[in-house]
Coordinates of C-alpha atoms in Angstrom, one line a residue:
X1 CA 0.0 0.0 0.0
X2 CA 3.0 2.0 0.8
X3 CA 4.4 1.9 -2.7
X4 CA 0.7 2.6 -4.5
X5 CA 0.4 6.2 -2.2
X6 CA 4.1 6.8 -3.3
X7 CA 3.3 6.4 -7.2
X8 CA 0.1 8.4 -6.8
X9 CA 2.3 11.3 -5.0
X10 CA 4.7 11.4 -8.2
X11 CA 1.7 10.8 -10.8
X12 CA 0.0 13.7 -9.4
X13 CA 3.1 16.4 -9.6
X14 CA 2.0 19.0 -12.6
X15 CA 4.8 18.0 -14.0
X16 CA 3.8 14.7 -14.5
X17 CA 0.3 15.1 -14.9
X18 CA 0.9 17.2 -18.1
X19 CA 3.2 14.6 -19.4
X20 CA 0.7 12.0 -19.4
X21 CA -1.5 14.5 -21.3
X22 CA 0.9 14.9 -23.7
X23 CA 1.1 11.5 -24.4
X24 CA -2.5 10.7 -24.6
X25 CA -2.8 13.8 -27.5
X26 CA 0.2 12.4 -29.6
X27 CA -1.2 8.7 -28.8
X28 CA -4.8 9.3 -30.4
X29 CA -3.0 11.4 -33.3
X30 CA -1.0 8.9 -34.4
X31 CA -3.6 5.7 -33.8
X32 CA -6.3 8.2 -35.7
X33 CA -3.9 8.6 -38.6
X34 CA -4.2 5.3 -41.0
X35 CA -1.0 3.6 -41.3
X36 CA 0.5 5.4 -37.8
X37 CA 0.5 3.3 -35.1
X38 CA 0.8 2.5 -31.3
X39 CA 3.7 1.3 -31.7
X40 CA 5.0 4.0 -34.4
X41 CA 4.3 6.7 -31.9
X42 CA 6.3 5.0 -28.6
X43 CA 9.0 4.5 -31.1
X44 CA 9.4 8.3 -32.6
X45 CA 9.6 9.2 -29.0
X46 CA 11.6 7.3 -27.1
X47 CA 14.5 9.5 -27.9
X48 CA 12.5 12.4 -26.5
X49 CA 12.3 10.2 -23.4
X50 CA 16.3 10.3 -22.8
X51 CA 15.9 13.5 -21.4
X52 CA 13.7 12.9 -18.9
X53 CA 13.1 11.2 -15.6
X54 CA 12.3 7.7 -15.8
X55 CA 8.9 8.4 -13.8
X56 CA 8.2 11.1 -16.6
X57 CA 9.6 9.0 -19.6
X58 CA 7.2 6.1 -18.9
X59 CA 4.6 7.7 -18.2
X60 CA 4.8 9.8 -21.4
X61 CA 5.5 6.1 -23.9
X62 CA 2.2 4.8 -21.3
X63 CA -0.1 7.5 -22.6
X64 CA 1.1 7.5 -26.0
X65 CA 0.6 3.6 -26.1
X66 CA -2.9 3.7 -24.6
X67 CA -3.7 6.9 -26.6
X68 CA -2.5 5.3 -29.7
X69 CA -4.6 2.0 -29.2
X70 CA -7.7 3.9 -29.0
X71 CA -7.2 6.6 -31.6
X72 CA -7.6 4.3 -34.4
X73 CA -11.4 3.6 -33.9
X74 CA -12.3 7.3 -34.7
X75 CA -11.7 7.6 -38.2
X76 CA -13.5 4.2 -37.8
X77 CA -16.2 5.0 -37.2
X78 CA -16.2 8.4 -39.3
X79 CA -15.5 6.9 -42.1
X80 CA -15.3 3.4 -42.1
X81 CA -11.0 3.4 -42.1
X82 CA -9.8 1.4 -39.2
X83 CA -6.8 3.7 -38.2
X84 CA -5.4 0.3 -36.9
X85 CA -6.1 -3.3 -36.7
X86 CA -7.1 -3.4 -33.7
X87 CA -10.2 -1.3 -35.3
X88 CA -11.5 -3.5 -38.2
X89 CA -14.6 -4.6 -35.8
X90 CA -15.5 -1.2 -34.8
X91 CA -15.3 -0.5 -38.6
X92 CA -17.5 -3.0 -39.2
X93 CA -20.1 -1.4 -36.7
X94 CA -19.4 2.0 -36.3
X95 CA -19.8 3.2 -40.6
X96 CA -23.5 1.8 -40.3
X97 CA -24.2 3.8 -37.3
X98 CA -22.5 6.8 -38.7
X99 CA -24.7 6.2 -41.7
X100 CA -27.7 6.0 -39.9
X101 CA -27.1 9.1 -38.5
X102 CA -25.7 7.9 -35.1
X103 CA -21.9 8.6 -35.4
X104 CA -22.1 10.6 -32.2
X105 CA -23.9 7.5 -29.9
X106 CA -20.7 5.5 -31.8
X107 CA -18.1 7.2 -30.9
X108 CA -19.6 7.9 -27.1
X109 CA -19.6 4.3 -26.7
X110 CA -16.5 3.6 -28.3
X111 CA -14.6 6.1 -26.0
X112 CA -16.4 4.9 -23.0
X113 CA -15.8 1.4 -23.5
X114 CA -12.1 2.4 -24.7
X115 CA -11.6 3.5 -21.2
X116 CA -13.2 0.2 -19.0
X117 CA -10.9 -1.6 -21.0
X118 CA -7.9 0.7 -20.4
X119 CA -8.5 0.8 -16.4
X120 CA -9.1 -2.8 -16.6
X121 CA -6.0 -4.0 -17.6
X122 CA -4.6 -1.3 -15.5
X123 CA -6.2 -2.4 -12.3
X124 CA -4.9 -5.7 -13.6
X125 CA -1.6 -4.3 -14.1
X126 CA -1.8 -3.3 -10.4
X127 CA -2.9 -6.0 -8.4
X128 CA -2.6 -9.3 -10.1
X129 CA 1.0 -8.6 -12.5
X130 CA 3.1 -11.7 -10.8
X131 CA 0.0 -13.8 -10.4
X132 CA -0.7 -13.2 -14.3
X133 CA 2.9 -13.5 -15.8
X134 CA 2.8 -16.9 -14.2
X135 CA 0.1 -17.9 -17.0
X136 CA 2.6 -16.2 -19.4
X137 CA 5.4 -18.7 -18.6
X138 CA 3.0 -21.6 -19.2
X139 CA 2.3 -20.8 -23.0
X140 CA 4.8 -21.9 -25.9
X141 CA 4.3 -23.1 -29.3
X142 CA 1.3 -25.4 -29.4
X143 CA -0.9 -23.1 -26.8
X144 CA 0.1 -20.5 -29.7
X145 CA -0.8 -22.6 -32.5
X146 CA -3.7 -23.4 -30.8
X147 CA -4.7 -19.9 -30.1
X148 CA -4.2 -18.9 -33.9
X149 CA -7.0 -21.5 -34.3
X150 CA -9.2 -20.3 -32.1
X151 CA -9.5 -17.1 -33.7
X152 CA -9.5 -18.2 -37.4
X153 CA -12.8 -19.6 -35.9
X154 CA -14.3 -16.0 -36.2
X155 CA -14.7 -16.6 -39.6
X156 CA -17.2 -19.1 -39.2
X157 CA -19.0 -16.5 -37.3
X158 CA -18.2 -13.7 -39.2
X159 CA -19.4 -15.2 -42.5
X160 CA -22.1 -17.6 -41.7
X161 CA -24.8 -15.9 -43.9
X162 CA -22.1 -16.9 -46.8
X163 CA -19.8 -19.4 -45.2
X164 CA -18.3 -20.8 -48.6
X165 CA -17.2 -17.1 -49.4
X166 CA -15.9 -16.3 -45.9
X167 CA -14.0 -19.6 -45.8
X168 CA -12.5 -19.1 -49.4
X169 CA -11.4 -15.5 -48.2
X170 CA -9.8 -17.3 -45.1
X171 CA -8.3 -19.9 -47.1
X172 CA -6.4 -17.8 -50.2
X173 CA -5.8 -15.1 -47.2
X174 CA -3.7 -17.7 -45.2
X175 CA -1.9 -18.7 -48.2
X176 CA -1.2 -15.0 -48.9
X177 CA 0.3 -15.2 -45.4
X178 CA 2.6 -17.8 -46.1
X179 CA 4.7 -16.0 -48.7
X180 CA 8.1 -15.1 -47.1
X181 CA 10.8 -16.9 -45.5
X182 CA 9.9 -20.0 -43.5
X183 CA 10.2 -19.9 -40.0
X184 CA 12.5 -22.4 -39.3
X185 CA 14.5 -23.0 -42.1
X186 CA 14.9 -19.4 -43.3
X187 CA 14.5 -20.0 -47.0
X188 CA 12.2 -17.4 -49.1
X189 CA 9.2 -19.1 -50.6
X190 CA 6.4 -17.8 -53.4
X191 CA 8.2 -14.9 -53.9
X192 CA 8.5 -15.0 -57.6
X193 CA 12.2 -13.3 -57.2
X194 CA 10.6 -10.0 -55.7
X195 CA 13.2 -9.6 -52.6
X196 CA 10.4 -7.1 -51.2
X197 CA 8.6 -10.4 -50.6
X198 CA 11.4 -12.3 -48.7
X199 CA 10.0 -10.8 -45.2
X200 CA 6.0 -11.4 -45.9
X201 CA 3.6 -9.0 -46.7
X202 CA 3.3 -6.6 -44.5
X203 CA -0.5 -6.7 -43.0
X204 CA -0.9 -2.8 -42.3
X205 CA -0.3 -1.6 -46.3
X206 CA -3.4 -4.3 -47.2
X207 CA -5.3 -3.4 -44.6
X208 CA -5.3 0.1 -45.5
X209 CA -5.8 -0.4 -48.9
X210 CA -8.1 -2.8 -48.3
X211 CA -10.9 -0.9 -45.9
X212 CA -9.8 2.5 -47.4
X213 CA -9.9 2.3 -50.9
X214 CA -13.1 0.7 -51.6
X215 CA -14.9 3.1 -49.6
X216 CA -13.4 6.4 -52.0
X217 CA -14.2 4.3 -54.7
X218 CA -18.2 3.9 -53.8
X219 CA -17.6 7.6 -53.2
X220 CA -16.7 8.5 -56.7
X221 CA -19.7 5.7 -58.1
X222 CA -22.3 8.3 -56.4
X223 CA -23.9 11.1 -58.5
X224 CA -22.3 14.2 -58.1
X225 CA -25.0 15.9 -56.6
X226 CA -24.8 13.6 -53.8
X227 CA -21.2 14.5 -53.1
X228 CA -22.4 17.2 -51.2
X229 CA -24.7 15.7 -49.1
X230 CA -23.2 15.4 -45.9
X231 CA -25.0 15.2 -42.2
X232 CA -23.0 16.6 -39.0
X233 CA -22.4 14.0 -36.1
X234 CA -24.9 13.6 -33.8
X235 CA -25.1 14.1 -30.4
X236 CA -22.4 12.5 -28.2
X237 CA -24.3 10.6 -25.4
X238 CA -24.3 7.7 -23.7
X239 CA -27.6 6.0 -22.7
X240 CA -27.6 4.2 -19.5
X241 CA -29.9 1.1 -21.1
X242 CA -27.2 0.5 -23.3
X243 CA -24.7 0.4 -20.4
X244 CA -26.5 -1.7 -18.1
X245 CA -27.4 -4.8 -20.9
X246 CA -23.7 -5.1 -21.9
X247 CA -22.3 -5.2 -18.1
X248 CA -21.6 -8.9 -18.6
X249 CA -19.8 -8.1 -22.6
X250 CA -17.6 -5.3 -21.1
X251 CA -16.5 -8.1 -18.2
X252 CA -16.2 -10.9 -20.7
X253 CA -13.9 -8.6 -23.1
X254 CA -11.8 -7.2 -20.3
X255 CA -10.8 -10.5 -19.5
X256 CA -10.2 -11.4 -22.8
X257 CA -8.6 -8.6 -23.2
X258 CA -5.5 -8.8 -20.3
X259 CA -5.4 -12.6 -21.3
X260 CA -4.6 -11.7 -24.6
X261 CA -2.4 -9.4 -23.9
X262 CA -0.2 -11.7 -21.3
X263 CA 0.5 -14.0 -24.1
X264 CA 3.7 -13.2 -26.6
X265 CA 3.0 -12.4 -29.9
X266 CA -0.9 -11.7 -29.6
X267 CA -1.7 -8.2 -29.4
X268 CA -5.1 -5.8 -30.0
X269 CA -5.9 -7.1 -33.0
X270 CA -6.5 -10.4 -31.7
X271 CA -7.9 -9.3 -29.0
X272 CA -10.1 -7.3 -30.7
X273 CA -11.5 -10.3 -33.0
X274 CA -11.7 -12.7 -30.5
X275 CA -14.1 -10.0 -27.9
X276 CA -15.9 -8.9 -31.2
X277 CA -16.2 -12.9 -32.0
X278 CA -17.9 -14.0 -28.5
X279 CA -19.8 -10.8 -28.4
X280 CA -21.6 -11.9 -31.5
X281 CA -22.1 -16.1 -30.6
X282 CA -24.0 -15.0 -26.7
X283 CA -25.7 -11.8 -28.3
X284 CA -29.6 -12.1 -28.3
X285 CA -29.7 -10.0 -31.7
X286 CA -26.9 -11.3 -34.1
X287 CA -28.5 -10.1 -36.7
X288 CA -27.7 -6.6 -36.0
X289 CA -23.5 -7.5 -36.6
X290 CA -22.5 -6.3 -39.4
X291 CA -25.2 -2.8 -39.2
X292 CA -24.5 -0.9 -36.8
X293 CA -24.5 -2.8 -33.1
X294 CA -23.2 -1.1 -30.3
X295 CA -22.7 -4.9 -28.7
X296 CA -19.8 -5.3 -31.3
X297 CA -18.6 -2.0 -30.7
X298 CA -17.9 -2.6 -27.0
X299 CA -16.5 -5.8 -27.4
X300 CA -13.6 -4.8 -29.5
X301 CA -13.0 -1.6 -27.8
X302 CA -12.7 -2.5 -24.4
X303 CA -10.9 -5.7 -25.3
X304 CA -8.2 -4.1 -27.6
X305 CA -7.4 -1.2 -24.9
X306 CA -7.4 -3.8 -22.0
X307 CA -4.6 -5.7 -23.4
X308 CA -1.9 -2.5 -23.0
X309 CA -1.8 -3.3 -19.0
X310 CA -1.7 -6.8 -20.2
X311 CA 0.9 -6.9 -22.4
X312 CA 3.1 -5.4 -19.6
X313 CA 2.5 -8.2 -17.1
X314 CA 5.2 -10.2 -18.3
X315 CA 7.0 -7.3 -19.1
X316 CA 8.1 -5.9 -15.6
X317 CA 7.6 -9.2 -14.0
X318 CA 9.4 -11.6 -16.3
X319 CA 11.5 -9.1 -18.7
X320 CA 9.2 -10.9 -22.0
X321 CA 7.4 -8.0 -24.0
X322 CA 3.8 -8.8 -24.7
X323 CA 3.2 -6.8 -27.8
X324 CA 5.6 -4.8 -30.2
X325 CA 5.0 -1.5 -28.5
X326 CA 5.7 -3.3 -24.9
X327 CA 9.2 -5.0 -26.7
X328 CA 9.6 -0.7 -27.0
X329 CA 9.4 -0.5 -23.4
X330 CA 11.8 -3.1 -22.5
X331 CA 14.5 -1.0 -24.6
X332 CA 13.7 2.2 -23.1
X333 CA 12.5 1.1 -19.7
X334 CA 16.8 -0.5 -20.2
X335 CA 18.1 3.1 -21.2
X336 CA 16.8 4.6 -18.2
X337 CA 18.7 2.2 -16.0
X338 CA 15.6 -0.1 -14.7
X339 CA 16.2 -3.9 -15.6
X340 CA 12.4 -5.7 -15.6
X341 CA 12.3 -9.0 -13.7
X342 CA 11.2 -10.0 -10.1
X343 CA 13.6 -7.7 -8.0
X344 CA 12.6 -4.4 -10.2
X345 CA 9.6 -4.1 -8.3
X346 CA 11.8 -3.9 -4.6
X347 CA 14.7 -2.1 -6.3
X348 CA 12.6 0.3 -8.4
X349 CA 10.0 0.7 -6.1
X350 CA 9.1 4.5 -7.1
X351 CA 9.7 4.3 -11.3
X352 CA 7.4 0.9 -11.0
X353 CA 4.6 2.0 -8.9
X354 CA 4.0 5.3 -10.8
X355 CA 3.8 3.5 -13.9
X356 CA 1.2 1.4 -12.8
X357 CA -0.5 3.8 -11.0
X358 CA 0.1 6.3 -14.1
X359 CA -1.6 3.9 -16.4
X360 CA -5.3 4.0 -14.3
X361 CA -4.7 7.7 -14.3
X362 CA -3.7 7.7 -18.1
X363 CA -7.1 5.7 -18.4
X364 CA -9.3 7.6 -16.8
X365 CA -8.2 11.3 -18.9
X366 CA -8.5 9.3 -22.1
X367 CA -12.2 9.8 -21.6
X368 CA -11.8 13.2 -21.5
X369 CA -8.9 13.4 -23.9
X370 CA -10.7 11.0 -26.6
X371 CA -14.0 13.0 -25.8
X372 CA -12.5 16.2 -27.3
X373 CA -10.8 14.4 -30.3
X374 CA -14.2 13.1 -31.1
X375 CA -15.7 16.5 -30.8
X376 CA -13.3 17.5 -33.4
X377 CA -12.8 15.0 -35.7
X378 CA -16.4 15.0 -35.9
X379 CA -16.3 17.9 -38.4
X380 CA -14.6 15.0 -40.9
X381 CA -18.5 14.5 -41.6
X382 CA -18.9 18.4 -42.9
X383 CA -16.1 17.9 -45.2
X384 CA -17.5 17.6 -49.3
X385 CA -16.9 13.5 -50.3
X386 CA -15.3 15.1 -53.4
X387 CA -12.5 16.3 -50.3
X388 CA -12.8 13.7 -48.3
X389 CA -12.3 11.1 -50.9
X390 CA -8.6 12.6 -52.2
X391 CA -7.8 13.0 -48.7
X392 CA -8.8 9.6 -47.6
X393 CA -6.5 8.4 -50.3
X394 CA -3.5 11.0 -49.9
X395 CA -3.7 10.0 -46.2
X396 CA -3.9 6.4 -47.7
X397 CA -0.7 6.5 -49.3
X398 CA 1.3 8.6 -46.8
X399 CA 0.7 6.0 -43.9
X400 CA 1.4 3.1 -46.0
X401 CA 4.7 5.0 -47.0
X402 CA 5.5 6.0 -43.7
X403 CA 5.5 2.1 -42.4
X404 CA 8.9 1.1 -43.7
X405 CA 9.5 4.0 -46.1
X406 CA 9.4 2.7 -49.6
X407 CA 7.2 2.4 -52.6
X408 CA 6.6 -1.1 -52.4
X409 CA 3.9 -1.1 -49.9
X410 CA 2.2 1.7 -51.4
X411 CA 2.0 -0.7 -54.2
X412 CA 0.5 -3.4 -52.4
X413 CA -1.9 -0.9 -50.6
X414 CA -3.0 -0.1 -54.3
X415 CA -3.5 -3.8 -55.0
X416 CA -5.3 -4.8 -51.4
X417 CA -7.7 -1.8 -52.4
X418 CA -8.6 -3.1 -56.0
X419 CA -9.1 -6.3 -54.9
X420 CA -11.1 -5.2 -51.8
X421 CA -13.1 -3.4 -54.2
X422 CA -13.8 -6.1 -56.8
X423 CA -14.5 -8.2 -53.6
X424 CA -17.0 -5.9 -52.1
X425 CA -19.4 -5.5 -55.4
X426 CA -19.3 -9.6 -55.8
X427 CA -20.4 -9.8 -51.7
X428 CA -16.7 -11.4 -50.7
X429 CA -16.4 -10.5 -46.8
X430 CA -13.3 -8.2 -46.1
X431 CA -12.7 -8.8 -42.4
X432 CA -11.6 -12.9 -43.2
X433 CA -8.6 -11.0 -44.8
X434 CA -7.9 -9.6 -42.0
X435 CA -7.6 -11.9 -39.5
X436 CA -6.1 -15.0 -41.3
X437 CA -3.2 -12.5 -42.5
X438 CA -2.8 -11.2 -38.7
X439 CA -3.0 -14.7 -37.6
X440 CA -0.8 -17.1 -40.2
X441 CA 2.1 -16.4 -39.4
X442 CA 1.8 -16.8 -35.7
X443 CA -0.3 -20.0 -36.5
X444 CA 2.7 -21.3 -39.1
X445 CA 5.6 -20.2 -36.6
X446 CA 3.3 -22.4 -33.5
X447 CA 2.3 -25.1 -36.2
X448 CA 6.5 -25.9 -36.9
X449 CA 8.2 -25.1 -33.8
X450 CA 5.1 -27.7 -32.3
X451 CA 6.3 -30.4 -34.8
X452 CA 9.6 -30.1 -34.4
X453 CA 9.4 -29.5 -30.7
X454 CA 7.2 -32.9 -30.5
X455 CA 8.3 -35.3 -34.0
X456 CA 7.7 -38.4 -33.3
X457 CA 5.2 -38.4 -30.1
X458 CA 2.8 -35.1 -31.1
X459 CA 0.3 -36.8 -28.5
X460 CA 2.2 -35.6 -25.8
X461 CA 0.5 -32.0 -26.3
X462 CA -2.3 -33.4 -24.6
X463 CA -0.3 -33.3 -21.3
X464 CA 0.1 -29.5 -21.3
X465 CA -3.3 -28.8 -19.7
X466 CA -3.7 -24.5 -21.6
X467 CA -3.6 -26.4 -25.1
X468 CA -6.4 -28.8 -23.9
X469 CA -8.6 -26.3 -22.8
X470 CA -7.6 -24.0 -25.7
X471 CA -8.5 -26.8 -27.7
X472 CA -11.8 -27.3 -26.1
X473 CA -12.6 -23.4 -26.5
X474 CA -11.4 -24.2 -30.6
X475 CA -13.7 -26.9 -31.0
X476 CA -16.7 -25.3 -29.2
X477 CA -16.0 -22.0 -31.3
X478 CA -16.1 -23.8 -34.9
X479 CA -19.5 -25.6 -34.0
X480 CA -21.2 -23.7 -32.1
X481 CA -22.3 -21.1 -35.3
X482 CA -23.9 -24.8 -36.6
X483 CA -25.5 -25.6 -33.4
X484 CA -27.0 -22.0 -32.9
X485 CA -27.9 -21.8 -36.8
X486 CA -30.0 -25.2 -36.5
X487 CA -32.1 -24.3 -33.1
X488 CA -32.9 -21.0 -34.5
X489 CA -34.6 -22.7 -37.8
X490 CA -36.1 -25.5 -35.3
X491 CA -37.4 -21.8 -33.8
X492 CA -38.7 -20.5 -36.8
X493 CA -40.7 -24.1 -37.7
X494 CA -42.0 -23.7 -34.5
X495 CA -43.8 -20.5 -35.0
X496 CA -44.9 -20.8 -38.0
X497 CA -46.1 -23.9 -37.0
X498 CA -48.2 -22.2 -34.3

């Protein structure tokens, strides 16, 4: 208790306080901007950090990392772009609300349930950071492998009104993800001799291209006289119904959340897909996915912003980075002399304890913070499409420049865009893309390391008890879409036959 009133005293200084403001404005700018990232924005200023306390430079990469996380669900819901992964559910939901007239109820909820998440995984962060890294140390390659699974399973879900086109998407997606050197023996493969190739293709190009472009591209197919035709954003409110049905949905995708988060390799995205996923299979109107629900939007918000206290679990406790932005951390919480593992939180008493108290605090101004962004972003609506449309696509192409800094990948943002296109007018779901490319690689790398780890007796991955119940949750996942489809036309019969 001690150490949590000394981190509040340093939190609260001015100093301090402004600093974590700071880094909650640059966080939403660059997770607003498509093709800027979390992690992007912690990296460009970790050299500003050298110069500052180690209090004052974690707390300033903490707001910029929870800042960045929720930013990208604002353009998002504006306009349909996720500004990052982690956004492609709120995408999903938030461009029908904002069509119907509802951006400012979307963007309400998405802020509010940005922040649950965020304090959350903070509060988790807080009080349960050795318990948690202990599950941490229990996952390797199969649990991975097996977790890659489990959320390909979305797809089912995702696409069960046209399963053969969702599962073709999946399919050719997770070939697509394949391309690149293989993970164990190194060698490039499907390349075709393009050396750009030889590391993958790089997810965040195609998935700008692929949820930006098509949506300038219906912009240009309306008549002119509709360019103009623009509503302003509605009202920012929150409605306490709508807070009080999804109590249970903002628990569930907490959890989920700080879980995913704990794990290497996973991240928001996953997160994000897997809340949005069991959000949709317990939801009492499934029908509304895909048009607007607020159910979805909840789910992926609070679980992508409760896996930043997640991811740095295993980081102070253990010294293993939960998500790129957290691997950021390691290197600058290293520069500023602090060395993560069990004896940082007795020898660093006063730099650990206002980090975690600085990320509830960080938290609970993102309201605030995110509140006014929305206010202001809002005016995107006013903006003609004609404008908006070259912007969108000028924004487009700087953020897929600005990943790795060459052409190619404004290339392949060109051809994830066309394609989109082409598969949005023939009724081809775009969010199967999305999550097979996000999850081959991890489920390739867990899929060989698992064979090689266990060639010759792969049985004995029955005896690690997280891939057993992984497995269980996999299985459960795939058929449960079937189950649920068949009671609800045993329903139907029923009525009618009454």
């Amino acid at each position: 208790m001690d150490n949590i009133i000394l981190g509040l005293t340093h939190v609260f200084q001015p100093y301090n306080l402004l600093i974590c403001t700071a880094g909650l404005f640059v966080g939403v700018l660059f997770g607003a901007l498509p093709g800027f990232s979390a992690t992007m924005g912690v990296a460009v200023f970790i050299p500003f950090s050298y110069v500052m306390e180690p209090e004052a430079a974690m707390l300033l990469l903490a707001g910029i990392y929870c800042g960045g996380v929720y930013g990208g669900s604002i353009p998002a819901v504006l306009i349909g772009i996720p500004g990052t992964p982690a956004s492609v559910p709120t995408a999903m939901e938030g461009l029908p609300l904002t069509g119907r007239g509802d951006s400012g109820l979307a963007l309400a909820m998405v802020t509010f349930a940005s922040t649950v998440g965020g304090i959350a995984s903070a509060f988790a962060l807080l009080v349960g950071a050795p318990l948690l890294a202990l599950i941490a140390m229990k996952v390797g390659a199969p649990e991975q492998m097996m977790i890659a699974i489990f959320g390909l399973s979305v797809v089912c879900t995702l696409s069960f009104d046209n399963l053969l086109k969702g599962l073709l998407v999946g399919f050719v997606s997770l070939l697509i993800a394949t391309v690149g050197q293989d993970p164990i023996l190194g060698f490039p493969r499907f390349t075709a001799e393009f050396y750009q190739l030889t590391g993958g293709v790089d997810v965040v190009p195609v998935l700008i291209g692929l949820f930006s472009l098509p949506e300038v591209l219906k912009m240009l197919e309306e008549r002119e006289s509709a360019q103009g035709d623009v509503s302003r954003v509605s009202k920012m409110v929150i409605h306490m119904k709508d807070l009080t049905s999804n109590i249970f949905n903002f628990i569930r995708s907490s959890v989920i959340g700080v879980i995913i988060g704990i794990i290497p390799a996973a991240g928001p995205d996953i997160a994000s897909f897997f809340a949005y996923n069991e959000a949709r299979k317990s939801s009492k109107h499934p029908e509304e996915y895909g048009n607007g629900s607020l159910e979805g939007i909840i789910a992926s918000e609070t679980a992508n912003n409760a896996v930043t206290g997640g991811s740095l679990i295993p980081l102070l406790t253990l010294g293993i980075p939960g998500s790129a932005p957290a691997a950021l951390f390691l290197g600058a919480m290293i520069i500023h002399g602090l060395r993560p593992g069990p004896l940082l939180f007795s020898q660093n008493a006063a730099e650990v304890y206002t980090l975690l108290v600085g990320f509830i605090v960080i938290n609970i101004m993102m309201f605030f913070v995110g509140w006014l962004y929305c206010k202001v972003s809002g005016k995107i609506l006013l903006i003609p499409k004609s404008v908006l449309s070259t912007s969108i696509v000028v924004l487009a192409t700087v953020g897929a420049f600005s990943i790795n800094k060459n052409m190619w990948d404004v290339l392949m943002m060109y051809i994830a865009g066309i394609v989109g296109y082409i598969m949005v007018k023939n009724d081809y779901p775009l969010s199967p893309v999305a999550l097979a490319l996000l999850l081959g690689k991890i489920l390739e790398q867990g899929l060989s390391q698992t064979a090689t780890l266990y060639s010759g007796k792969l049985l004995d991955v029955f005896d690690r008890p997280l891939f057993v119940i992984f497995l269980a949750f996999t299985l459960f996942s795939y058929v449960y879409p079937f189950i649920k489809n068949a009671k609800d036309k045993k329903k139907a019969t029923a009525i009618k036959g009454g």
